[in-house]
PDB file of C-alpha atoms in Angstrom:
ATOM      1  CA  UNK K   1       3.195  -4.596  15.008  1.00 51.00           C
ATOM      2  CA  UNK K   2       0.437  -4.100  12.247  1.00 55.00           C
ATOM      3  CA  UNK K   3      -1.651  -6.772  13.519  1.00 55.00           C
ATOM      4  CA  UNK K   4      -0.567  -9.227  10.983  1.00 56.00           C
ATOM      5  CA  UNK K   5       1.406 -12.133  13.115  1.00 51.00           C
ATOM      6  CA  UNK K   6       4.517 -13.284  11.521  1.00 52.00           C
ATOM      7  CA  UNK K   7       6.518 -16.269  12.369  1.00 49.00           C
ATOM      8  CA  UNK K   8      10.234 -16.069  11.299  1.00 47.00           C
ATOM      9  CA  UNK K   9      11.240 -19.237  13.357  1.00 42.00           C
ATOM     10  CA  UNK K  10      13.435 -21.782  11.989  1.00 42.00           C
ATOM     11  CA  UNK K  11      11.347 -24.392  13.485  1.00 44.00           C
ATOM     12  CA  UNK K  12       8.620 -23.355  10.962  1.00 47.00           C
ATOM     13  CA  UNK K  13       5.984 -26.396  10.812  1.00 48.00           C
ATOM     14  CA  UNK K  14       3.861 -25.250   7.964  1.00 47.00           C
ATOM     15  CA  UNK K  15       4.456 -27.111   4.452  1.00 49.00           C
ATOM     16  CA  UNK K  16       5.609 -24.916   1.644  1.00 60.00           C
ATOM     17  CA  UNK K  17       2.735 -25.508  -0.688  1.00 75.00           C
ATOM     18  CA  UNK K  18       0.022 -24.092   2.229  1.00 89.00           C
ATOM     19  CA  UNK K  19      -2.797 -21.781  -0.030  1.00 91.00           C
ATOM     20  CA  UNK K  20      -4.251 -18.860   1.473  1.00 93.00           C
ATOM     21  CA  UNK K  21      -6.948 -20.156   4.535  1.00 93.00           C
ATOM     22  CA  UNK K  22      -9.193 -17.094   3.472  1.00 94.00           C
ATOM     23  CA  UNK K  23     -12.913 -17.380   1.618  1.00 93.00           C
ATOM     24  CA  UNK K  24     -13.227 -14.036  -0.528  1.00 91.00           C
ATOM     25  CA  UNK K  25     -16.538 -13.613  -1.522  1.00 88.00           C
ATOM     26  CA  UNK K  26     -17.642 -16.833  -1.840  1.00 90.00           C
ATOM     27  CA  UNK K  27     -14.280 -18.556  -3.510  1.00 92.00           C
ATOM     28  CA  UNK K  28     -11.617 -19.718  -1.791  1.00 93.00           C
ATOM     29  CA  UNK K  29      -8.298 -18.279  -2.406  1.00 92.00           C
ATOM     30  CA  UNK K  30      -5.706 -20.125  -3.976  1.00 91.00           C
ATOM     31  CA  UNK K  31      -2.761 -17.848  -3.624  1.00 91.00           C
ATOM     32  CA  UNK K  32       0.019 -19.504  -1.418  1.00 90.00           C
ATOM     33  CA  UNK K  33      -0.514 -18.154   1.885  1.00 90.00           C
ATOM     34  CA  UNK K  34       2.800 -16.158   3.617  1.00 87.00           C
ATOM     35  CA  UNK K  35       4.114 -15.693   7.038  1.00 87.00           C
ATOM     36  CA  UNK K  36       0.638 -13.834   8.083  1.00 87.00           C
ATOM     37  CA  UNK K  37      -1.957 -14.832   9.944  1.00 88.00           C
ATOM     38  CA  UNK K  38      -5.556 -13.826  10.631  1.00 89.00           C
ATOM     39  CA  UNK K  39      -5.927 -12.690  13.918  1.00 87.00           C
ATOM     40  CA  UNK K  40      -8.494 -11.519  15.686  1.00 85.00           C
ATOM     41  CA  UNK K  41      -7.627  -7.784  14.963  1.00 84.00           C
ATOM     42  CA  UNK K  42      -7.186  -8.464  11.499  1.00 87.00           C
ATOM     43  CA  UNK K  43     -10.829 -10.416  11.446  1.00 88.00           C
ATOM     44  CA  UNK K  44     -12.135  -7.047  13.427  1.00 86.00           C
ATOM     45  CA  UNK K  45     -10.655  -4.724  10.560  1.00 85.00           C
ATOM     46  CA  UNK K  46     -12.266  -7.637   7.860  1.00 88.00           C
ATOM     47  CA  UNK K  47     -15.757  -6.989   9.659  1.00 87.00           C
ATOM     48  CA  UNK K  48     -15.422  -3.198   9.854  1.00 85.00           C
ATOM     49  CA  UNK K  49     -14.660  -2.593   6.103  1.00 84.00           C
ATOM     50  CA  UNK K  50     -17.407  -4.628   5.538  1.00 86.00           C
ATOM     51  CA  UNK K  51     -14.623  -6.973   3.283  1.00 88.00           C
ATOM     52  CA  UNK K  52     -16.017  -9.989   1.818  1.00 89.00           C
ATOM     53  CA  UNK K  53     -13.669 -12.603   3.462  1.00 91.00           C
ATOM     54  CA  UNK K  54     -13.929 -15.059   6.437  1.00 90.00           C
ATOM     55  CA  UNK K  55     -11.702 -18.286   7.016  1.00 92.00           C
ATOM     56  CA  UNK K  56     -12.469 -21.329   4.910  1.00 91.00           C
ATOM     57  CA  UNK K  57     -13.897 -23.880   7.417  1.00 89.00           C
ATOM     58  CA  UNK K  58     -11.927 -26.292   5.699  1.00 90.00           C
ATOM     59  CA  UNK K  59      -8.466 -24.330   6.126  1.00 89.00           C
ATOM     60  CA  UNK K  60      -6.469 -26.232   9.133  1.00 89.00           C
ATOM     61  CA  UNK K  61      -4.178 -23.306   9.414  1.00 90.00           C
ATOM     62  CA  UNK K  62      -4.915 -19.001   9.846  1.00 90.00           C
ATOM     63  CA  UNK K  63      -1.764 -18.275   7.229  1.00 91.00           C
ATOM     64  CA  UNK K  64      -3.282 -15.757   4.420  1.00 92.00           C
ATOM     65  CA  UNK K  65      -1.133 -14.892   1.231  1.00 91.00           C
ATOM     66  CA  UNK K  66       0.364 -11.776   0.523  1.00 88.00           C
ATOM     67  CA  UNK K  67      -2.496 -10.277  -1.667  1.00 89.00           C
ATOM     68  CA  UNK K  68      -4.976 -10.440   0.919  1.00 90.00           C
ATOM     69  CA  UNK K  69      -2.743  -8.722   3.400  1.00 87.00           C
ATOM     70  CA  UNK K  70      -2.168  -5.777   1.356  1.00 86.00           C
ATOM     71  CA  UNK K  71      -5.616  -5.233   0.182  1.00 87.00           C
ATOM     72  CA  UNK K  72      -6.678  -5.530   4.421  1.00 85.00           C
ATOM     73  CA  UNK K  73      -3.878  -2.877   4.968  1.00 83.00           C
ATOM     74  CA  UNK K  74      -5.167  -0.889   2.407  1.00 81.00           C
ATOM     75  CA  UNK K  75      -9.012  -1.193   3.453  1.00 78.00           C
ATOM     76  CA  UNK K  76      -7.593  -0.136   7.013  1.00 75.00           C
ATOM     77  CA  UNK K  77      -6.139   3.243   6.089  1.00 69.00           C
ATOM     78  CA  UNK K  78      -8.978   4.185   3.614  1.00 65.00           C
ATOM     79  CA  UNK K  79     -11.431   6.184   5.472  1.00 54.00           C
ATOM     80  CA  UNK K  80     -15.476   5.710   5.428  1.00 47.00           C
ATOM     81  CA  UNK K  81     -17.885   8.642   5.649  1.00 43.00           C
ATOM     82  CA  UNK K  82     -19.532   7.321   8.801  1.00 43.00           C
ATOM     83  CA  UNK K  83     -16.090   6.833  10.134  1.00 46.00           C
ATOM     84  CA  UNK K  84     -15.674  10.613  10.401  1.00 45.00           C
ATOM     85  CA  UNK K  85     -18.589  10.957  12.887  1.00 44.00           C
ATOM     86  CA  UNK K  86     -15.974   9.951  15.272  1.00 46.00           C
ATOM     87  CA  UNK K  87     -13.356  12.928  14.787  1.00 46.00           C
ATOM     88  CA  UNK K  88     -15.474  15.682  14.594  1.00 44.00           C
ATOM     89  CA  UNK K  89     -12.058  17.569  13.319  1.00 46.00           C
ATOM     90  CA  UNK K  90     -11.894  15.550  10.477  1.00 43.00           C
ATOM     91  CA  UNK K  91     -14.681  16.634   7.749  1.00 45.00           C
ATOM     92  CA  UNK K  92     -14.002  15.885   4.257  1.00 45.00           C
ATOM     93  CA  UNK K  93     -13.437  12.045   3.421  1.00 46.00           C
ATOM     94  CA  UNK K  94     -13.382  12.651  -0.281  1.00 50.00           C
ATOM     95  CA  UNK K  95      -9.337  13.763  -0.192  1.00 56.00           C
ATOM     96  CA  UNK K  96      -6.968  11.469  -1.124  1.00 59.00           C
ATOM     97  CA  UNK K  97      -5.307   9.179   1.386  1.00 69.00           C
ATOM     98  CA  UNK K  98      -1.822   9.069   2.559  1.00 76.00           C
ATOM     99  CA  UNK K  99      -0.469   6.138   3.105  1.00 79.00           C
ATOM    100  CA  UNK K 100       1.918   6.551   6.579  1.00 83.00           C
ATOM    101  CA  UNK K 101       1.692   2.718   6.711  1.00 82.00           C
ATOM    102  CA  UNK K 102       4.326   2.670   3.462  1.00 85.00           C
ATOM    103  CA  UNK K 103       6.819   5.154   5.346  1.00 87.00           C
ATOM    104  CA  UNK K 104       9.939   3.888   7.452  1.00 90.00           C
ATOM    105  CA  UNK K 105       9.933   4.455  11.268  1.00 90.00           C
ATOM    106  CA  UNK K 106      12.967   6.849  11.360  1.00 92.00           C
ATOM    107  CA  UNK K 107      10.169   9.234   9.044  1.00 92.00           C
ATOM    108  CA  UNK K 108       7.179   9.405  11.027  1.00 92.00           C
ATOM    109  CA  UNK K 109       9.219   9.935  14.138  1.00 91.00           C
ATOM    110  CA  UNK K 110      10.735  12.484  12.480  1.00 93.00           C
ATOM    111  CA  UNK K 111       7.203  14.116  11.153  1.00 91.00           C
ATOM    112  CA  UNK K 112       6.117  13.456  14.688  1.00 92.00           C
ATOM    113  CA  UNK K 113       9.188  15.504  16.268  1.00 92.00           C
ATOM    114  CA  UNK K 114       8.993  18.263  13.419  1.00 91.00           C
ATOM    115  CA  UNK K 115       4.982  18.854  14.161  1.00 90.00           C
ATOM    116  CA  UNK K 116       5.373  18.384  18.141  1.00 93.00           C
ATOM    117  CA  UNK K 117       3.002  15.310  17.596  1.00 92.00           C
ATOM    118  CA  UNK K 118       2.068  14.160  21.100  1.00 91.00           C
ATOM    119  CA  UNK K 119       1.992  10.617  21.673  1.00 90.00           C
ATOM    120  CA  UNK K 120       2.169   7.715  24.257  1.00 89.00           C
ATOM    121  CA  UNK K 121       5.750   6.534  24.176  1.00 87.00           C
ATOM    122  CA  UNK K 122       6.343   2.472  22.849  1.00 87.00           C
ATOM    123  CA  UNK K 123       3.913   2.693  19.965  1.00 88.00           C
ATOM    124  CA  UNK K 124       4.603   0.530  17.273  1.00 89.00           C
ATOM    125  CA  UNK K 125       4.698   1.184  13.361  1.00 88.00           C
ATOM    126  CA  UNK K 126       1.138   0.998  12.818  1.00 86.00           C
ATOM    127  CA  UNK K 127      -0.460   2.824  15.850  1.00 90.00           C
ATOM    128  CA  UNK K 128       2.081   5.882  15.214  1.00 90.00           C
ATOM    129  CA  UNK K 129       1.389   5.799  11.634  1.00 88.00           C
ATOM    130  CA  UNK K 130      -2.471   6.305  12.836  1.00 88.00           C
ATOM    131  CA  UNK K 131      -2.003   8.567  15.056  1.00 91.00           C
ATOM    132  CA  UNK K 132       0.001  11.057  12.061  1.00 91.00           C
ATOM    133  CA  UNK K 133      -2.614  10.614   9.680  1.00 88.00           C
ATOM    134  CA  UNK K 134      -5.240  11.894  12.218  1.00 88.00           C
ATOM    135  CA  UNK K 135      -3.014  14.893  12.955  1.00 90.00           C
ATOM    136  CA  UNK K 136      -2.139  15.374   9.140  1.00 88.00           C
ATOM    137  CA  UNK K 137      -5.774  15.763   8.313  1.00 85.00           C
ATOM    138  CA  UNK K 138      -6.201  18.602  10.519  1.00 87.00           C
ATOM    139  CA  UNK K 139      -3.693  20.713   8.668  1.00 85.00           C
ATOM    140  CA  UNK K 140      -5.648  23.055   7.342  1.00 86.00           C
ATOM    141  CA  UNK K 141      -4.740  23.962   3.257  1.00 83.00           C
ATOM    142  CA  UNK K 142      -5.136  26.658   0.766  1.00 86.00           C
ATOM    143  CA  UNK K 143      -5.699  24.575  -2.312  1.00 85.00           C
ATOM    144  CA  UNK K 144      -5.106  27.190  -4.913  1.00 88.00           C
ATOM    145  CA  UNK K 145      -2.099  28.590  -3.247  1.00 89.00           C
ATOM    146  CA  UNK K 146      -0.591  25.350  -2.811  1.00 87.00           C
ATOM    147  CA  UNK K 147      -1.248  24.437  -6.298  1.00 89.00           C
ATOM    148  CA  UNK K 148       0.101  27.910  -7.781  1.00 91.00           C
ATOM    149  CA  UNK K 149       3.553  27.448  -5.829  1.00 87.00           C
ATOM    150  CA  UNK K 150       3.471  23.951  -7.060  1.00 84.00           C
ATOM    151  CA  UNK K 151       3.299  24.797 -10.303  1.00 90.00           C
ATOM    152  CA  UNK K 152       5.968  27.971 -10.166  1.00 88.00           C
ATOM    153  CA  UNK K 153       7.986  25.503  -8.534  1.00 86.00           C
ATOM    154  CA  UNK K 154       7.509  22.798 -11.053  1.00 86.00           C
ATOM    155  CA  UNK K 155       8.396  26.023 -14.027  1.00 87.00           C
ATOM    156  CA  UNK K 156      11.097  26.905 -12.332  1.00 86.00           C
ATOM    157  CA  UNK K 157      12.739  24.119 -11.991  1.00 77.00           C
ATOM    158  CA  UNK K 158      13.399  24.747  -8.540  1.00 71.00           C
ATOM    159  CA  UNK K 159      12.233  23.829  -4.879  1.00 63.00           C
ATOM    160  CA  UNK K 160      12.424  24.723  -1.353  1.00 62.00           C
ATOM    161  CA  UNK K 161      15.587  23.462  -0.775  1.00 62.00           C
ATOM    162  CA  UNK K 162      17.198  24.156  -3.337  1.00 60.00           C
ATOM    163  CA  UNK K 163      16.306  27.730  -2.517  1.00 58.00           C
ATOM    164  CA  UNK K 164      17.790  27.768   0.903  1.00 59.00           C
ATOM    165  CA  UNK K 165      21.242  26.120  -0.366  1.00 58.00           C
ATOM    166  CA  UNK K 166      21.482  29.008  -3.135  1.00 60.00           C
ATOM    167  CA  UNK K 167      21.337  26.501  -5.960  1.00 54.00           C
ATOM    168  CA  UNK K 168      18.758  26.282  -9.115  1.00 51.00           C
ATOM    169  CA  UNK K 169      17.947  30.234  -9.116  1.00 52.00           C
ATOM    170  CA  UNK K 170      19.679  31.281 -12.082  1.00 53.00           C
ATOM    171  CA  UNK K 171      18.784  29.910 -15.397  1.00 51.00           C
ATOM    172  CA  UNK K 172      22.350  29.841 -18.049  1.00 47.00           C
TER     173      UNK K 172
END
C-alpha cells in the first residue's frame, strides 16, 4: 500500500462526475477526482513537503484526481536538505533521484536479494521501495570512472552482458 486508499468495489457509491476534493494553493481543483483518497498519511506527506493543498471545506467526499496523486508521490520520494540530518549516511541531496516507486515488485525484491538488503518481512510496495533507496544512496561511486566505462560502452556498442554471452565484441 502507498498510502493512497483505493476502492475497487462494485458497490461504488460515488457519482462519476465527482472533481478532485483538494484546494491547491488557494483554487480548487477541478480535475475529476479517481479511486484515491486523502488519508491521513497522505495529509502528513502534504504537510511535510510543505505542498500547498488541504481539502476544500466544501468537498463532501476525500477522492483526489490523478494529477494530484502523482505530484504527492513525487514530492514523497524527492529528498529535502534538512531531511538528510536524519541519515547521517546520506550526505549529498543535490544527486538525482531514483524513482523505486515506478519499479515492479518482482524488481526490488530482486535488487533487495542481489544486495543482501535486510528487511522486515510483509512490507508492502512503498515501504520496500524506501527502504532500497536509503540503501542505494550509500553506494559509494567513482563518477569519472563510471562515466568513462559508460561512454566506452556507449562507443563500443557493447555492454556487460553482452560481454559475458560472447556477443557484440567484434566489429564486421
Amino acid at each position: 500500500n502507498n498510502g493512497f486508499s483505493t476502492d475497487n468495489d462494485e458497490n461504488d457509491s460515488r457519482p462519476s462526475d465527482q472533481i478532485c476534493c483538494l484546494v491547491d494553493d488557494g483554487v480548487r481543483c477541478k480535475y475529476g477526482a479517481g479511486n484515491a483518497s486523502y488519508s491521513k498519511r497522505i495529509q502528513k506527506t502534504v504537510t511535510q513537503r510543505r505542498l500547498k493543498l488541504h481539502i476544500d471545506s466544501q468537498a463532501r467526499h476525500i477522492y483526489i484526481c490523478d494529477y494530484h496523486k502523482g505530484r504527492i508521490q513525487c514530492a514523497r520520494t524527492k529528498r529535502r536538505r534538512k531531511d538528510s540530518e536524519d541519515d547521517s549516511n546520506e550526505t549529498d541531496t543535490d544527486l538525482p533521484e531514483v524513482d523505486f516507486y515506478q519499479l515492479q515488485v518482482n524488481t526490488l525484491r530482486r535488487y533487495k536479494r542481489c544486495y543482501k538488503v535486510s528487511t522486515r518481512p510483509g512490507m508492502n510496495k512503498a515501504q520496500l521501495s524506501d527502504t532500497i533507496m536509503k540503501h542505494f544512496k550509500t553506494i559509494p561511486i567513482k563518477e569519472k570512472e563510471v562515466l568513462t566505462y559508460f561512454i566506452y560502452m556507449v562507443k563500443s556498442n557493447s555492454n556487460k552482458l553482452d560481454q559475458k554471452n560472447g556477443i557484440g565484441n567484434d566489429t564486421t
